[in-house]
Coordinates of C-alpha atoms in Angstrom, one line a residue:
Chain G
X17 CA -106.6 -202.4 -12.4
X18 CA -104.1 -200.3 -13.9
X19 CA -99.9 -200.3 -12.2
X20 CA -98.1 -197.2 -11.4
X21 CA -94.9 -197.6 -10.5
X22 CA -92.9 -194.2 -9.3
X23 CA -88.9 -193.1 -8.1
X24 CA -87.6 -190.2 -6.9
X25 CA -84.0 -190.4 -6.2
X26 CA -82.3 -188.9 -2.9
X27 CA -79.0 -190.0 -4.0
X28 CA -77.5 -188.0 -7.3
X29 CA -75.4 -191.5 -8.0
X30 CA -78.0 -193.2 -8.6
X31 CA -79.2 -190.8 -11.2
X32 CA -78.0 -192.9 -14.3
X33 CA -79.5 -196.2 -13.0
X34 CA -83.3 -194.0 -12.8
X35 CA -84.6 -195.7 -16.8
X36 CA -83.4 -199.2 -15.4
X37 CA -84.7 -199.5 -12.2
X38 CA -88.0 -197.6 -13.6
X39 CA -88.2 -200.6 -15.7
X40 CA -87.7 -203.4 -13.6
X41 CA -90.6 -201.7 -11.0
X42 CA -92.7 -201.8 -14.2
X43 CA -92.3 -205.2 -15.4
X44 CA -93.1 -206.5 -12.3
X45 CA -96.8 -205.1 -12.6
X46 CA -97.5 -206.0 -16.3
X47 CA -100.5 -208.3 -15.4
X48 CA -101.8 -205.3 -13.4
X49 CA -102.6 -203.6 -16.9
X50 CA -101.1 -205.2 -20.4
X51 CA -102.5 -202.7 -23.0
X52 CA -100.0 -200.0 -23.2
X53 CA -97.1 -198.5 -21.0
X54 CA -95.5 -195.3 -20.7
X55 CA -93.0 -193.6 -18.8
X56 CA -92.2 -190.0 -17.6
X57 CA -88.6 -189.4 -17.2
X58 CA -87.2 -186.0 -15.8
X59 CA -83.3 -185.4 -16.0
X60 CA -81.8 -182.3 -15.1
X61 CA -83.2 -179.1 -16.4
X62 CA -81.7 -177.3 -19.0
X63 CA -81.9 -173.8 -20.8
X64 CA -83.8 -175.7 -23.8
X65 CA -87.6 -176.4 -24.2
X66 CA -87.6 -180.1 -25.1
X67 CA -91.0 -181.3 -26.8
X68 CA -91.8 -185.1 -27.5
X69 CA -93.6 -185.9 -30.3
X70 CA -95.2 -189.3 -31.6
X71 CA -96.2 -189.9 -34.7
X72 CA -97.9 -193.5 -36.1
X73 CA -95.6 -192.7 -39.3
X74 CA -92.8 -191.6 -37.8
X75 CA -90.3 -192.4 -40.9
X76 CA -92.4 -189.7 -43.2
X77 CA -93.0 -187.4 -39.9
X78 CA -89.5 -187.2 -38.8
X79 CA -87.7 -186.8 -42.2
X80 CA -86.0 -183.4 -42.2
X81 CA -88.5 -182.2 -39.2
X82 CA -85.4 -180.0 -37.6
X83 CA -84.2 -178.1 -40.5
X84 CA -88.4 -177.6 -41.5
X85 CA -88.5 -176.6 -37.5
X86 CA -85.5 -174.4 -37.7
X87 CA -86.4 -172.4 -40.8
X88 CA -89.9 -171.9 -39.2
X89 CA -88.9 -170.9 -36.0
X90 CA -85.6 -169.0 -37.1
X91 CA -83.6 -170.4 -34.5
X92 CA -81.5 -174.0 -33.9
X93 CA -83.2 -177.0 -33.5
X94 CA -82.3 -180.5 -32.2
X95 CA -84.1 -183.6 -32.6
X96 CA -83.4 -187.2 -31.3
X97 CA -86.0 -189.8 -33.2
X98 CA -86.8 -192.7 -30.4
X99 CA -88.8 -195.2 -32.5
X100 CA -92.2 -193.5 -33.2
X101 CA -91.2 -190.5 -30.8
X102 CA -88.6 -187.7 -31.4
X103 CA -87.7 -185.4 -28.8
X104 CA -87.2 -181.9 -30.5
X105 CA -85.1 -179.1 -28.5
X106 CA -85.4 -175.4 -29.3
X107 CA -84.4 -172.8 -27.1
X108 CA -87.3 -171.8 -24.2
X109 CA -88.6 -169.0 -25.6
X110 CA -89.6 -170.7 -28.7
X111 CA -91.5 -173.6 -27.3
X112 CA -94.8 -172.5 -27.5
X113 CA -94.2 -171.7 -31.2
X114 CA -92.2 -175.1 -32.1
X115 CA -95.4 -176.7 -30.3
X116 CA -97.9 -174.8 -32.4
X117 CA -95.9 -175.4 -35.7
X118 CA -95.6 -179.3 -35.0
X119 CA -99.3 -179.3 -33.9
X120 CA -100.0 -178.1 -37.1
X121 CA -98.1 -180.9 -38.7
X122 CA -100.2 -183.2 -37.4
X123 CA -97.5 -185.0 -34.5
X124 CA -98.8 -185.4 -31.2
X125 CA -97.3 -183.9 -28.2
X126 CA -96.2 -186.3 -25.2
X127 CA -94.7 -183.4 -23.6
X128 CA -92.9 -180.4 -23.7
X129 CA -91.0 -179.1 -20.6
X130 CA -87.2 -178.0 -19.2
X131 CA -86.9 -181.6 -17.9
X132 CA -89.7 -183.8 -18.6
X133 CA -89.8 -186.5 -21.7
X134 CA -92.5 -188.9 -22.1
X135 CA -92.7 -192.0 -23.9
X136 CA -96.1 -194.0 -24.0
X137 CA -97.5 -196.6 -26.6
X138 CA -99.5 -200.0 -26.6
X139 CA -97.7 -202.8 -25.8
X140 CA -96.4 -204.9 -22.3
X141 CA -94.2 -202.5 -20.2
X142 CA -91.6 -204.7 -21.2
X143 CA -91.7 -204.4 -24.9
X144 CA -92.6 -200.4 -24.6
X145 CA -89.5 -199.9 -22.4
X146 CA -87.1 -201.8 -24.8
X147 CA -89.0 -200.0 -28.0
X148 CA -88.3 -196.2 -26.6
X149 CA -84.1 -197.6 -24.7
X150 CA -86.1 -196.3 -21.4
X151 CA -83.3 -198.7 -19.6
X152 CA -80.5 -196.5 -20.7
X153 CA -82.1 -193.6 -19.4
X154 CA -80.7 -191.2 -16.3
X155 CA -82.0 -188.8 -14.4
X156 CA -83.8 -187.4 -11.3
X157 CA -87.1 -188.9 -10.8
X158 CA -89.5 -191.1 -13.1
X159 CA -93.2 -192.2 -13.2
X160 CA -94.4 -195.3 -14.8
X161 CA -97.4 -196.7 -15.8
X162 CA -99.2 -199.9 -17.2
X163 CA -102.6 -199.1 -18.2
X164 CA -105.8 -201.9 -18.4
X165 CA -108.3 -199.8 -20.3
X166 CA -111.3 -198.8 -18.7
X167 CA -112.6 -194.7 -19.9
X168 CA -111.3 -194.6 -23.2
X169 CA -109.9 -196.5 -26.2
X170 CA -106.5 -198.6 -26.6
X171 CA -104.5 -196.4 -28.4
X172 CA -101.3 -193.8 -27.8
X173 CA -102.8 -190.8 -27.1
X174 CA -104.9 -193.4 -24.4
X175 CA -101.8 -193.8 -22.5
X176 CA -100.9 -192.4 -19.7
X177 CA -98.6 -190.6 -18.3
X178 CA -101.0 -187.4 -19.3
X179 CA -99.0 -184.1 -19.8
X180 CA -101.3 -181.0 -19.8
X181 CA -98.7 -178.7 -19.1
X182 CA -94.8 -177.8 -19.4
X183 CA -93.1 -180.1 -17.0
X184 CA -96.1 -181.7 -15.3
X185 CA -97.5 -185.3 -15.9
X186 CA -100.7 -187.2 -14.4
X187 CA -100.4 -191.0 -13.9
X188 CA -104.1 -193.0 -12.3
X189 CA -105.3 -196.3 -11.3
X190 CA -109.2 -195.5 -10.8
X191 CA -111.8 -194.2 -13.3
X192 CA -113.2 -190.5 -13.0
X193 CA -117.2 -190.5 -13.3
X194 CA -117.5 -186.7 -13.5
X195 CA -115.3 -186.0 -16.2
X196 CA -117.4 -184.8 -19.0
X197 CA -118.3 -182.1 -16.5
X198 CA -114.9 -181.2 -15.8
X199 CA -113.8 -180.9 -19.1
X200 CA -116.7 -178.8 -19.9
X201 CA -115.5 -176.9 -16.7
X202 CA -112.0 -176.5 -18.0
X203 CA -112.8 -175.5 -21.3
X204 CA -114.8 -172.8 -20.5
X205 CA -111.6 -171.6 -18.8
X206 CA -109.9 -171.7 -22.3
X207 CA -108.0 -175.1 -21.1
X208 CA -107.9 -177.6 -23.6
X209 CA -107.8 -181.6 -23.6
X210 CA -107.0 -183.9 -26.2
X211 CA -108.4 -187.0 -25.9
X212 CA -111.9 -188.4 -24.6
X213 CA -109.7 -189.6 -21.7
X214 CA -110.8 -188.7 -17.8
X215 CA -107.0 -189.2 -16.5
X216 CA -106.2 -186.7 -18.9
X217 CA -108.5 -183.9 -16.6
X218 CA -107.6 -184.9 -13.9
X219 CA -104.4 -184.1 -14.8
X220 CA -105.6 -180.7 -17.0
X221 CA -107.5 -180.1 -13.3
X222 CA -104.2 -180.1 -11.8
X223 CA -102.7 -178.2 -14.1
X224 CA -105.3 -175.4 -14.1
X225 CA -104.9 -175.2 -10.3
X226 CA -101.2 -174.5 -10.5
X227 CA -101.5 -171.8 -13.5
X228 CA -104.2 -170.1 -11.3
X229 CA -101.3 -170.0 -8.4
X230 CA -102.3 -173.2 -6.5
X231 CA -99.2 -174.8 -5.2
X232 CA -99.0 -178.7 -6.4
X233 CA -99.9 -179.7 -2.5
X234 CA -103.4 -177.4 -3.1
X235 CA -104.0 -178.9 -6.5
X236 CA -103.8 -181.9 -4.9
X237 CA -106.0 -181.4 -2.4
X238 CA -108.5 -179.9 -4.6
X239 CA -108.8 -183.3 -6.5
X240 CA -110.4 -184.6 -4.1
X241 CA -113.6 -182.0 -3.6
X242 CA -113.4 -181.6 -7.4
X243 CA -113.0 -184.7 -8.9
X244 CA -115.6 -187.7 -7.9
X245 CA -114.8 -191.6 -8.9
X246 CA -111.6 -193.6 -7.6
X247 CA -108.1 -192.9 -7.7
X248 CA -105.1 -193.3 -7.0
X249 CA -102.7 -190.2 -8.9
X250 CA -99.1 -189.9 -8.8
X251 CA -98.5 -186.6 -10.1
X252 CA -94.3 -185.3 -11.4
X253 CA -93.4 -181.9 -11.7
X254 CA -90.0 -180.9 -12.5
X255 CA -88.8 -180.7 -9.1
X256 CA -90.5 -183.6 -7.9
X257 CA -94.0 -186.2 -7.3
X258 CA -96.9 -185.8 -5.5
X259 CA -99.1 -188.9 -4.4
X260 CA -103.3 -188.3 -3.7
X261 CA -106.1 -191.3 -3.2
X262 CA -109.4 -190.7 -3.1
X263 CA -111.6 -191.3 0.1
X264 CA -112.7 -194.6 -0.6
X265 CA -108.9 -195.7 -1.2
X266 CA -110.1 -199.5 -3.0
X267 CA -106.9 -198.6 -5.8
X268 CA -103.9 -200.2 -4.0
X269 CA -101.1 -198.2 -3.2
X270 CA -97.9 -198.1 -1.1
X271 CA -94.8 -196.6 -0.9
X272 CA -91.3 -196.7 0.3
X273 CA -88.5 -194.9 1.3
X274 CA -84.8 -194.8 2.2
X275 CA -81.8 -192.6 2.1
X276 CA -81.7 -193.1 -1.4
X277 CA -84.9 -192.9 -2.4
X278 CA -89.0 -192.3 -2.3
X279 CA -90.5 -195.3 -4.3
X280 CA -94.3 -195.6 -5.2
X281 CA -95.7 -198.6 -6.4
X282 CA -99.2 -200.2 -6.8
X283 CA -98.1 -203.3 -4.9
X284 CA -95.2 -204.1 -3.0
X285 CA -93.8 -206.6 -5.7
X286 CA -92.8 -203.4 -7.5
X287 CA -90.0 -202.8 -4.7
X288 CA -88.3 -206.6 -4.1
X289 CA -85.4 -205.7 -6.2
X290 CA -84.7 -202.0 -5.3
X291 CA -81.9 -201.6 -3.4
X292 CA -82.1 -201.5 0.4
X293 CA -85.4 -202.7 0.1
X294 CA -85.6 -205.3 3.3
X295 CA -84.7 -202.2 5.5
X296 CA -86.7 -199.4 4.3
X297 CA -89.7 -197.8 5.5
X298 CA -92.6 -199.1 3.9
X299 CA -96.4 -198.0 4.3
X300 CA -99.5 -197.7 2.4
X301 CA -100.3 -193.7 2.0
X302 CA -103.5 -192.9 3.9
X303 CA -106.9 -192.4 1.9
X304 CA -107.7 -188.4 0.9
X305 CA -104.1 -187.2 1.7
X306 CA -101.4 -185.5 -0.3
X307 CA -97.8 -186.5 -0.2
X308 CA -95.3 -184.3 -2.3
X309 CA -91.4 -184.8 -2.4
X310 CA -89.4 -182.0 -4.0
X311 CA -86.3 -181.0 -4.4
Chain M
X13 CA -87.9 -228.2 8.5
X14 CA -88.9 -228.0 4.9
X15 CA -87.8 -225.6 2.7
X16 CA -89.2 -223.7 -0.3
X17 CA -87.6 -221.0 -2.3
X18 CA -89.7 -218.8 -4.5
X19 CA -86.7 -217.8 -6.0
X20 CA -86.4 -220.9 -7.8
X21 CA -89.8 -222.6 -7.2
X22 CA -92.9 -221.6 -9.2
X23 CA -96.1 -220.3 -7.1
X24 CA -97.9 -222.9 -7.7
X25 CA -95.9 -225.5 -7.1
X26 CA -95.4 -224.1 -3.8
X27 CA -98.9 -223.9 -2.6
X28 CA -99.3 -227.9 -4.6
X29 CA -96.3 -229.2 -2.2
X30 CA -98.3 -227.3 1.1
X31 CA -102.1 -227.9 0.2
X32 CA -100.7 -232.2 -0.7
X33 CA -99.5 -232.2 3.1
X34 CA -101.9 -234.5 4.9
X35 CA -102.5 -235.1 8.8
X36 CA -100.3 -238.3 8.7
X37 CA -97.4 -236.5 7.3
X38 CA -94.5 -235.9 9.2
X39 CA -93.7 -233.0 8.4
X40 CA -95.1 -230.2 9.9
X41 CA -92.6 -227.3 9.8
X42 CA -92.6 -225.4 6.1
X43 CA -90.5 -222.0 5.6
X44 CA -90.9 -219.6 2.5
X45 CA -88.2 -217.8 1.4
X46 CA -88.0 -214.9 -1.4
X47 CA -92.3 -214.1 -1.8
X48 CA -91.1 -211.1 -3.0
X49 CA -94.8 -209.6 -3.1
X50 CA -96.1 -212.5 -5.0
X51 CA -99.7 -213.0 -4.9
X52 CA -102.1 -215.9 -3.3
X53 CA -98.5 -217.3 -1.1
X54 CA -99.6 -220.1 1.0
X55 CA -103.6 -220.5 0.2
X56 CA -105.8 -222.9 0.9
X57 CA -103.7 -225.2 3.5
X58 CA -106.4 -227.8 5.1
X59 CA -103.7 -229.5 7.5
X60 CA -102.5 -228.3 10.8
X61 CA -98.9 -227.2 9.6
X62 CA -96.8 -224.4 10.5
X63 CA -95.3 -222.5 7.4
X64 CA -93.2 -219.3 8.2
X65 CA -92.9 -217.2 5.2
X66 CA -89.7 -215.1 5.3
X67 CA -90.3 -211.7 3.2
X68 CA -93.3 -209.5 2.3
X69 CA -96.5 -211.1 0.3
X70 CA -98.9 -209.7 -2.2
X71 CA -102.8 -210.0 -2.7
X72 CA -104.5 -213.3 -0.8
X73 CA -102.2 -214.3 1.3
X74 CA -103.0 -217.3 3.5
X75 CA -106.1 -216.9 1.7
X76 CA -109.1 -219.8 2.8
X77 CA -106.7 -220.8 5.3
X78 CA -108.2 -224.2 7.4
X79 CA -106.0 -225.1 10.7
X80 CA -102.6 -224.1 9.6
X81 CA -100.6 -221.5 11.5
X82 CA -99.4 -219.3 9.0
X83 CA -96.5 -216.7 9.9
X84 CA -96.2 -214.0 7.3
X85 CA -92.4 -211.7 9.0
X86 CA -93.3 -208.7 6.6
X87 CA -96.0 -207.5 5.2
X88 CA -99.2 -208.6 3.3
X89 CA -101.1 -206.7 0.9
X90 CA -104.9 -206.6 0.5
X91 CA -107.0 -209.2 1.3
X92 CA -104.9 -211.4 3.7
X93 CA -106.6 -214.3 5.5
X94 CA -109.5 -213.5 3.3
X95 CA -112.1 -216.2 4.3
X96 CA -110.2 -217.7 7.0
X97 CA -111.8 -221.0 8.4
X98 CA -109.7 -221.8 11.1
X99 CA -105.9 -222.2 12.4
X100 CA -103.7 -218.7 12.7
X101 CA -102.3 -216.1 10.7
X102 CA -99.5 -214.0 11.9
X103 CA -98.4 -210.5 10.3
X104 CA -95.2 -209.0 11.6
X105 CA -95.1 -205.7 9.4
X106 CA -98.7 -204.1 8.1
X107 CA -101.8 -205.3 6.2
X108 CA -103.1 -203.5 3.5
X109 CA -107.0 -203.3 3.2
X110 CA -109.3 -206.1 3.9
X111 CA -107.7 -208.3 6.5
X112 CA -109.5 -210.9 7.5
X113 CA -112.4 -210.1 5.0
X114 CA -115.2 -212.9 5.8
X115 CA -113.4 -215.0 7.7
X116 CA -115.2 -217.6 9.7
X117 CA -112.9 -219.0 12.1
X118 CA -109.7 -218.8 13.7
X119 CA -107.3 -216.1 15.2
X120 CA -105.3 -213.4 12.9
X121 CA -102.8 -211.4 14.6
X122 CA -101.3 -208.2 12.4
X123 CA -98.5 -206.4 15.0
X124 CA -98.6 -203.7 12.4
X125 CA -101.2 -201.7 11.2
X126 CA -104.2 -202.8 9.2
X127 CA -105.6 -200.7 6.4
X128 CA -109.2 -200.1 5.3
X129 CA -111.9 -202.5 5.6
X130 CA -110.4 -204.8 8.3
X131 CA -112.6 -207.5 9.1
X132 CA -115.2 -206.7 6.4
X133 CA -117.9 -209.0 6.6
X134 CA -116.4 -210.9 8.9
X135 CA -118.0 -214.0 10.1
X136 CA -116.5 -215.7 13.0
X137 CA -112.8 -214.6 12.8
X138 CA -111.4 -213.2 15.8
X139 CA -108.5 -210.6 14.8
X140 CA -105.8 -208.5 16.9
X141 CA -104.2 -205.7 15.5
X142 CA -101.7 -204.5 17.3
X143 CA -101.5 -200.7 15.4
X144 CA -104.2 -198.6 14.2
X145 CA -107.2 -200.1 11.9
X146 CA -108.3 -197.6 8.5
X147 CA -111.8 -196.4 7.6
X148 CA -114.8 -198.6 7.4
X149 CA -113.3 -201.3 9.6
X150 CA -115.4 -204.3 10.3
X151 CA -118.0 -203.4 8.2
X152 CA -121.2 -205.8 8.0
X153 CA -119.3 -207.6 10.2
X154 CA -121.6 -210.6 11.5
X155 CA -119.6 -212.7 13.9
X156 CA -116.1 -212.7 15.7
X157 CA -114.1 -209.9 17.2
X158 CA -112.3 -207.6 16.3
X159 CA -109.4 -206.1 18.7
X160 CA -107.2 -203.3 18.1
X161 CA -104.6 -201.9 20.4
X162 CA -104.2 -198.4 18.5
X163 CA -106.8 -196.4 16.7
X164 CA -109.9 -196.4 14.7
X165 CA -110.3 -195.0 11.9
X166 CA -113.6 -193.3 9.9
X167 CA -117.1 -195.7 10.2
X168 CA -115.8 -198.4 12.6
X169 CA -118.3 -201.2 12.5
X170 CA -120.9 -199.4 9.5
X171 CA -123.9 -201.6 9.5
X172 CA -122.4 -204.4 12.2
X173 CA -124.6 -207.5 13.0
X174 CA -122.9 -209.3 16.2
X175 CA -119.5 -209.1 15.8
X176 CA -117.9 -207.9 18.8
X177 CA -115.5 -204.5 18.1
X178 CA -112.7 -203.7 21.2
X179 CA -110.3 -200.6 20.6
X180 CA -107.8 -199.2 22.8
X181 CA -107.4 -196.2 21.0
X182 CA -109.3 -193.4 19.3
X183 CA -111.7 -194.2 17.1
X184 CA -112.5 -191.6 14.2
X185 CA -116.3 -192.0 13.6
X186 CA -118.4 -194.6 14.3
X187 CA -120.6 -196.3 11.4
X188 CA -124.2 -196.6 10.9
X189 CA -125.9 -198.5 13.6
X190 CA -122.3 -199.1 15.3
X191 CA -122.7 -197.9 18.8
X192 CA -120.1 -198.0 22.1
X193 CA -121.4 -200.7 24.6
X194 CA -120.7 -201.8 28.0
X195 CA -117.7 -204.0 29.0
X196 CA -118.8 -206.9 31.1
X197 CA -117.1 -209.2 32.9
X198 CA -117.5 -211.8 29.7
X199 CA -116.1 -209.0 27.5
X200 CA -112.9 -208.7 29.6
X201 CA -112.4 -212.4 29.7
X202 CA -112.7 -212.5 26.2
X203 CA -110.2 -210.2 25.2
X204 CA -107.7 -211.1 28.1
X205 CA -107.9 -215.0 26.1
X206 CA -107.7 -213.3 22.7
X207 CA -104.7 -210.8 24.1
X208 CA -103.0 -213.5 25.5
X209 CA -103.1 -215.6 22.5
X210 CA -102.2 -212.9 20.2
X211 CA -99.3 -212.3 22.8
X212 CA -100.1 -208.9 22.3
X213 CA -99.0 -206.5 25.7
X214 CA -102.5 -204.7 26.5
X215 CA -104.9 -204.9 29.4
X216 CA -108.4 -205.7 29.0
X217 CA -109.4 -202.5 31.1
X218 CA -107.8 -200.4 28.7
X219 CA -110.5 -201.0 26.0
X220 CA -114.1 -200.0 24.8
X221 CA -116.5 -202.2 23.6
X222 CA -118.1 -201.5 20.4
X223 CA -121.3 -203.3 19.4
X224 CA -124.5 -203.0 16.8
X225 CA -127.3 -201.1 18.4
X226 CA -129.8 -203.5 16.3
X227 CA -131.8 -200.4 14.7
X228 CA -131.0 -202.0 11.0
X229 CA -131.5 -205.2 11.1
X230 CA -135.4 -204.6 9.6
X231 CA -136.1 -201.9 7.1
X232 CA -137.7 -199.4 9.0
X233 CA -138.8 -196.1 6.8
X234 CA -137.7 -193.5 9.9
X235 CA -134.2 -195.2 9.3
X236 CA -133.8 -195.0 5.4
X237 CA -130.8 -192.4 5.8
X238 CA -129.0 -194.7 7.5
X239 CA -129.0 -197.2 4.5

């Protein structure tokens, strides 16, 4: 099973309702997957590099982190602590050190990006959402997802969404059967996973693709000569999702749109509250094709 | 007319009140409002009613169905009329995959489209769709017919025993052992009935006839790709 929920707003007034009506999509699904929840939010980009971290002892972690950042990188640092995640700002061109330094420190990286801020733990969709304020959250465009285990183990870094580079996140419903390979594949490549996780290459796949000068429509497309076993992915870059199932197509899937907004969802219970709902255009995406919306 | 509101009334409860309904009860006209996507709406009905749900369904809907006309004005998700025995179930928007999946009786009608696997393993149902059908439609299909107005999709009718497949459209590939077939007078009568009832605008000269050409029905070692 597995529920991904997804929104891209059309309409920039909607922008501060995105966290809450991301939430309620996600709710809905809970008995799709009940082990852990997470949510990738993009607002809109700034000049900063803004890095999420998680950490299981986030009182000790978090103590004094941006003054210990700042000295280390020489430059200003921000830091917002959301329950057992913070999201640290530092200017762009210090990202990839402020990653390396908090790497070292032992925190775990959700994500790092212009836009992009990911929040993921164990726990109902419900309970995750309220943990990290995801309700009071605005911005552009947001994936969700509710995971029931299946490739790895119950735990954070298990969650999805999967970020395996700046700006870009992975959400799947499916199970990848030649992942080890892959992974192999990718590291010989020098790109490097963190977890024993397949979701998480299929999303370093994608990633690689578009460092390598593949646009997000081609990485998508590769997936599916590269990648064997089910899915269904919903994919966010900063400027927008992208939606690819697998031949076989047996993960549900269907989508929605109106003036407003594209919705994704793994079942159409996902929609009844969005607004506009009863009129908009609604349809299952076809097996082994790529759908992208981008600003 | 009896109402029920899924707003306010629990799933189950709903398809308690429908499945207690009884051949001497009087009444025979049910509506559904707010399914909002829910799951298994309306399964399992053994009594000639007629329930009108208003809104889009989830999973199972009208699953196991037995003599009621069931009249879905949205959409369905997977698996609707799943092991249909008899009566009618009518889809106003699309089906997602499975429609129909071993059903052995009755008549569904989808005026949308119908995703993968429509009619899988179908066993006497006889379903119209009026769109397009998805890949691997009617698959080990044994009995029935399926009728689509629009287009096939990938490996219509893979590994088909004798259902009977009729397409107006395209269709994408044929499946293993699924071959085209000639449309006799019997064929045309059929689907004119089955149009008619489905009160779906086609004519029966429009169509092809698609049907098992019988090479799979023993193991046969010249055939073992085909498996």
């Amino acid at each position: 099973m597995c529920g991904i929920v997804g929104l891209f707003l059309k309409r920039d007034e909607l922008r501060p309702q995105l966290g809450d009506m991301l939430t309620d999509m996600l709710v809905k699904l809970t008995d799709r997957g009940p082990d852990s929840a997470g949510i990738a939010i993009y607002s809109q980009p700034g000049e900063d590099m803004k890095i999420t971290v998680q950490s299981d002892t986030p009182e000790a972690d978090f103590d004094g982190l941006d003054g210990t950042l700042s000295d280390a990188l020489g430059t200003g640092v921000t830091m917002r602590v959301v329950g057992n995640h913070a999201v640290i700002r530092v200017p762009a061109a210090s990202g990839a050190a402020a990653v390396a330094h908090l790497e070292t420190r032992g925190l775990r990286i959700m994500s790092a990006g212009t836009s992009i801020e990911i929040f993921k733990d164990v726990g109902l969709p419900r309970d995750v959402a309220e943990r990290f304020g995801i309700r009071g959250m605005g911005g552009s465009h947001a994936i969700g997802h509710t995971r029931m285990a299946t490739e790895s183990a119950v735990t954070t870094l298990g969650a999805h969404p999967f970020s395996t580079a700046p700006d870009q996140c992975l959400v799947h419903n499916g199970s990848l059967s030649n992942h080890n390979n892959v992974r192999r594949r990718l590291a010989k490549k020098g790109v490097r996973t963190r977890t024993d996780n397949d979701t998480e290459v299929g999303a370093a796949y994608i990633s690689s693709r578009i460092s390598e000068g593949a646009s997000l429509g081609e990485a998508l497309e590769g997936t599916l000569s590269d990648l064997d076993g089910f899915f269904t992915f919903v994919t966010g870059t900063r400027d927008g999702f992208g939606v690819v199932r697998d031949p076989i197509a047996c993960k549900p899937a269907v989508m929605a749109e109106t003036d407003d907004y594209v919705a994704f969802g793994s079942e159409y219970r996902a929609f009844a509250d969005l607004p506009g709902i009863d009129t908009a255009r609604v349809w299952e995406p076809e097996p082994a094709t790529v759908y992208f919306w981008e600003r | 007319m009896q109402s029920l509101d899924m707003a306010t009334t629990d799933l189950r409860e709903v398809n308690a009140t429908l499945q207690a309904q009884t051949s001497a009860s009087n009444q025979t006209e049910w509506v559904i409002d707010n399914p909002r996507g829910a799951h298994a709406v309306a399964v399992g009905l053994d009594t000639p009613i007629s329930v009108t749900v208003r809104g889009s369904t989830g999973y199972y809907c009208a699953g196991m169905n037995a003599g009621a006309t069931i009249h879905v004005q949205g959409s369905v998700g997977p698996g609707v009329a799943e092991n249909m025995m008899s009566g009618t179930v009518i889809v106003d928007g699309d089906a997602s995959q499975y429609a129909g999946a071993t059903g052995h009786g009755g008549l569904l009608v989808i005026r949308g489209n119908a995703s993968s696997r429509c009619g899988i393993s179908m066993k006497g149902i006889d379903i119209v769709v009026q769109g397009s059908v998805g890949h691997m439609s009617a698959f080990m299909a044994q009995k029935g017919t399926l009728v689509v107005l629009g287009d096939a999709g990938d490996a219509l009718g893979d590994s088909l025993y004798e259902a009977r497949l009729f397409v107006r459209g395209s269709v994408k590939s044929l499946g293993a052992d699924c071959v085209e077939k000639e449309m006799r007078a019997e064929h045309l009568d059929r689907l004119a009935d089955l149009l008619e009832r489905a009160g779906a605008d086609a004519k029966p000269s429009e169509f092809r006839r698609y049907g098992s050409a019988r090479r799979l029905y023993h193991f046969n070692i010249d055939h073992a790709d085909q498996y």
